[in-house]
Amino acid sequence: MAISARVALTTTALAFSAALVLAGCSSGGSSQSSGAASTSTTKAASGTQVTVTETEYALKLSQSSFTPGTYTFTADNAGKVTHSLEIDGPGVSDVKTKNLGGGQQAALTVTLKKGTYELYCPVDGHKGLGMDQHITVP
């Protein structure tokens, strides 16, 4: 193989590798959690995607029926004050996002089993003002 052909092949391989690395770094969003659920700040969202729109003072889920499996809940603070999202239920305890300012989002990936789960805003007093939803996985 001629030297110029090797250089061209090597340059193409390096460019392709760099493009893959950049694509992996631009997946966007971040997640934060604690507890027993599987969550990662560097891995792309997995499972069924559910948006939880947070406003003063309500939670609106993008879907209302659930089956056992992996879900990524994206908390979208569409309000003006700070909100957060916490999920508790069978096998999922104290899994929550960081505090989100207006317009910010964060994702939580959890595995839902049969049972009832509570999704709520853990910011002081918000749960009692109506930012509390229960979902049932049959």
mmCIF file of C-alpha atoms in Angstrom:
data_model
loop_
_atom_site.group_PDB
_atom_site.id
_atom_site.type_symbol
_atom_site.label_atom_id
_atom_site.label_comp_id
_atom_site.label_asym_id
_atom_site.label_seq_id
_atom_site.Cartn_x
_atom_site.Cartn_y
_atom_site.Cartn_z
ATOM 1 C CA MET A 1 0.000 0.000 0.000
ATOM 2 C CA ALA A 2 1.404 3.408 -0.901
ATOM 3 C CA ILE A 3 2.255 5.854 1.876
ATOM 4 C CA SER A 4 -0.322 8.406 0.655
ATOM 5 C CA ALA A 5 -3.058 5.736 0.756
ATOM 6 C CA ARG A 6 -2.071 4.794 4.336
ATOM 7 C CA VAL A 7 -2.109 8.446 5.397
ATOM 8 C CA ALA A 8 -5.548 8.933 3.832
ATOM 9 C CA LEU A 9 -6.908 5.781 5.510
ATOM 10 C CA THR A 10 -5.435 6.762 8.898
ATOM 11 C CA THR A 11 -6.808 10.321 8.607
ATOM 12 C CA THR A 12 -10.273 8.984 7.748
ATOM 13 C CA ALA A 13 -10.201 6.546 10.692
ATOM 14 C CA LEU A 14 -9.138 9.300 13.107
ATOM 15 C CA ALA A 15 -11.842 11.675 11.844
ATOM 16 C CA PHE A 16 -14.496 8.962 12.231
ATOM 17 C CA SER A 17 -13.302 8.163 15.781
ATOM 18 C CA ALA A 18 -13.392 11.842 16.738
ATOM 19 C CA ALA A 19 -16.932 12.158 15.359
ATOM 20 C CA LEU A 20 -18.067 9.188 17.484
ATOM 21 C CA VAL A 21 -16.520 10.674 20.620
ATOM 22 C CA LEU A 22 -18.161 14.048 19.994
ATOM 23 C CA ALA A 23 -21.534 12.426 19.301
ATOM 24 C CA GLY A 24 -21.306 10.529 22.593
ATOM 25 C CA CYS A 25 -20.455 13.727 24.495
ATOM 26 C CA SER A 26 -23.400 15.653 23.072
ATOM 27 C CA SER A 27 -26.179 13.403 24.374
ATOM 28 C CA GLY A 28 -27.327 16.343 26.548
ATOM 29 C CA GLY A 29 -29.152 16.409 29.846
ATOM 30 C CA SER A 30 -27.933 15.208 33.152
ATOM 31 C CA SER A 31 -29.334 13.146 35.914
ATOM 32 C CA GLN A 32 -28.679 12.806 39.565
ATOM 33 C CA SER A 33 -29.976 10.304 42.029
ATOM 34 C CA SER A 34 -29.523 8.482 45.231
ATOM 35 C CA GLY A 35 -31.023 5.244 46.410
ATOM 36 C CA ALA A 36 -31.563 1.871 44.763
ATOM 37 C CA ALA A 37 -32.531 2.910 41.249
ATOM 38 C CA SER A 38 -30.109 2.704 38.385
ATOM 39 C CA THR A 39 -29.178 6.143 37.136
ATOM 40 C CA SER A 40 -26.174 7.581 35.399
ATOM 41 C CA THR A 41 -25.024 11.096 34.683
ATOM 42 C CA THR A 42 -23.025 10.022 31.621
ATOM 43 C CA LYS A 43 -25.163 7.379 29.984
ATOM 44 C CA ALA A 44 -27.940 8.161 27.531
ATOM 45 C CA ALA A 45 -31.503 7.911 28.807
ATOM 46 C CA SER A 46 -32.908 4.400 28.599
ATOM 47 C CA GLY A 47 -36.269 2.714 28.701
ATOM 48 C CA THR A 48 -39.593 4.408 28.174
ATOM 49 C CA GLN A 49 -39.315 8.203 28.202
ATOM 50 C CA VAL A 50 -41.766 10.097 30.431
ATOM 51 C CA THR A 51 -41.795 13.877 30.794
ATOM 52 C CA VAL A 52 -42.885 15.278 34.159
ATOM 53 C CA THR A 53 -43.796 18.935 33.672
ATOM 54 C CA GLU A 54 -43.455 20.880 36.929
ATOM 55 C CA THR A 55 -45.267 24.174 37.471
ATOM 56 C CA GLU A 56 -46.518 26.147 40.467
ATOM 57 C CA TYR A 57 -47.910 23.833 41.966
ATOM 58 C CA ALA A 58 -48.657 20.766 39.908
ATOM 59 C CA LEU A 59 -47.022 17.791 38.196
ATOM 60 C CA LYS A 60 -48.203 16.662 34.768
ATOM 61 C CA LEU A 61 -46.973 13.338 33.396
ATOM 62 C CA SER A 62 -46.771 12.711 29.643
ATOM 63 C CA GLN A 63 -48.385 9.300 30.131
ATOM 64 C CA SER A 64 -50.782 7.823 32.660
ATOM 65 C CA SER A 65 -50.408 4.047 32.361
ATOM 66 C CA PHE A 66 -47.309 2.065 33.250
ATOM 67 C CA THR A 67 -46.137 -1.544 33.050
ATOM 68 C CA PRO A 68 -43.117 -3.092 34.764
ATOM 69 C CA GLY A 69 -39.851 -2.016 33.158
ATOM 70 C CA THR A 70 -37.244 0.707 32.867
ATOM 71 C CA TYR A 71 -38.354 4.330 32.605
ATOM 72 C CA THR A 72 -36.507 7.610 32.267
ATOM 73 C CA PHE A 73 -38.486 10.408 33.908
ATOM 74 C CA THR A 74 -37.401 13.841 32.694
ATOM 75 C CA ALA A 75 -38.329 16.585 35.145
ATOM 76 C CA ASP A 76 -39.051 19.764 33.165
ATOM 77 C CA ASN A 77 -39.398 22.845 35.367
ATOM 78 C CA ALA A 78 -41.838 24.941 33.361
ATOM 79 C CA GLY A 79 -42.426 27.143 36.416
ATOM 80 C CA LYS A 80 -40.674 30.213 37.730
ATOM 81 C CA VAL A 81 -39.535 28.923 41.134
ATOM 82 C CA THR A 82 -37.134 26.106 42.029
ATOM 83 C CA HIS A 83 -38.516 22.570 41.778
ATOM 84 C CA SER A 84 -37.149 19.026 41.944
ATOM 85 C CA LEU A 85 -38.515 15.520 41.347
ATOM 86 C CA GLU A 86 -38.381 12.585 43.736
ATOM 87 C CA ILE A 87 -39.661 9.038 43.160
ATOM 88 C CA ASP A 88 -40.435 6.490 45.900
ATOM 89 C CA GLY A 89 -41.980 3.020 45.619
ATOM 90 C CA PRO A 90 -41.120 -0.700 45.496
ATOM 91 C CA GLY A 91 -37.355 -0.940 44.960
ATOM 92 C CA VAL A 92 -37.041 2.829 44.450
ATOM 93 C CA SER A 93 -36.314 4.959 47.498
ATOM 94 C CA ASP A 94 -35.349 8.629 47.711
ATOM 95 C CA VAL A 95 -34.316 8.846 44.048
ATOM 96 C CA LYS A 96 -34.353 12.527 43.132
ATOM 97 C CA THR A 97 -33.041 15.182 40.797
ATOM 98 C CA LYS A 98 -31.035 18.187 41.831
ATOM 99 C CA ASN A 99 -32.962 21.421 42.401
ATOM 100 C CA LEU A 100 -33.997 22.889 39.047
ATOM 101 C CA GLY A 101 -34.478 26.556 38.250
ATOM 102 C CA GLY A 102 -37.165 27.671 35.811
ATOM 103 C CA GLY A 103 -36.514 26.235 32.350
ATOM 104 C CA GLN A 104 -34.114 23.532 33.580
ATOM 105 C CA GLN A 105 -34.458 19.770 33.140
ATOM 106 C CA ALA A 106 -32.975 16.654 34.733
ATOM 107 C CA ALA A 107 -33.597 12.957 34.169
ATOM 108 C CA LEU A 108 -33.972 9.949 36.472
ATOM 109 C CA THR A 109 -33.844 6.371 35.201
ATOM 110 C CA VAL A 110 -35.581 3.800 37.388
ATOM 111 C CA THR A 111 -36.902 0.270 37.062
ATOM 112 C CA LEU A 112 -40.560 0.043 38.034
ATOM 113 C CA LYS A 113 -41.995 -3.166 39.482
ATOM 114 C CA LYS A 114 -45.597 -3.976 40.322
ATOM 115 C CA GLY A 115 -46.876 -1.576 42.960
ATOM 116 C CA THR A 116 -47.626 2.074 43.657
ATOM 117 C CA TYR A 117 -45.087 4.857 43.244
ATOM 118 C CA GLU A 118 -45.165 8.435 44.440
ATOM 119 C CA LEU A 119 -43.688 11.207 42.305
ATOM 120 C CA TYR A 120 -43.430 14.575 44.025
ATOM 121 C CA CYS A 121 -41.469 17.787 44.422
ATOM 122 C CA PRO A 122 -39.346 17.544 47.600
ATOM 123 C CA VAL A 123 -38.736 21.315 47.770
ATOM 124 C CA ASP A 124 -40.105 22.584 51.103
ATOM 125 C CA GLY A 125 -43.919 22.644 51.082
ATOM 126 C CA HIS A 126 -44.409 21.976 47.361
ATOM 127 C CA LYS A 127 -45.727 18.428 47.834
ATOM 128 C CA GLY A 128 -48.478 19.745 50.117
ATOM 129 C CA LEU A 129 -49.384 22.419 47.559
ATOM 130 C CA GLY A 130 -50.272 19.781 44.951
ATOM 131 C CA MET A 131 -46.966 18.666 43.434
ATOM 132 C CA ASP A 132 -47.685 15.010 44.227
ATOM 133 C CA GLN A 133 -48.726 12.218 41.844
ATOM 134 C CA HIS A 134 -49.222 8.500 42.430
ATOM 135 C CA ILE A 135 -48.831 5.943 39.660
ATOM 136 C CA THR A 136 -49.725 2.267 39.783
ATOM 137 C CA VAL A 137 -47.887 -0.467 37.933
ATOM 138 C CA PRO A 138 -50.268 -3.444 37.680
#
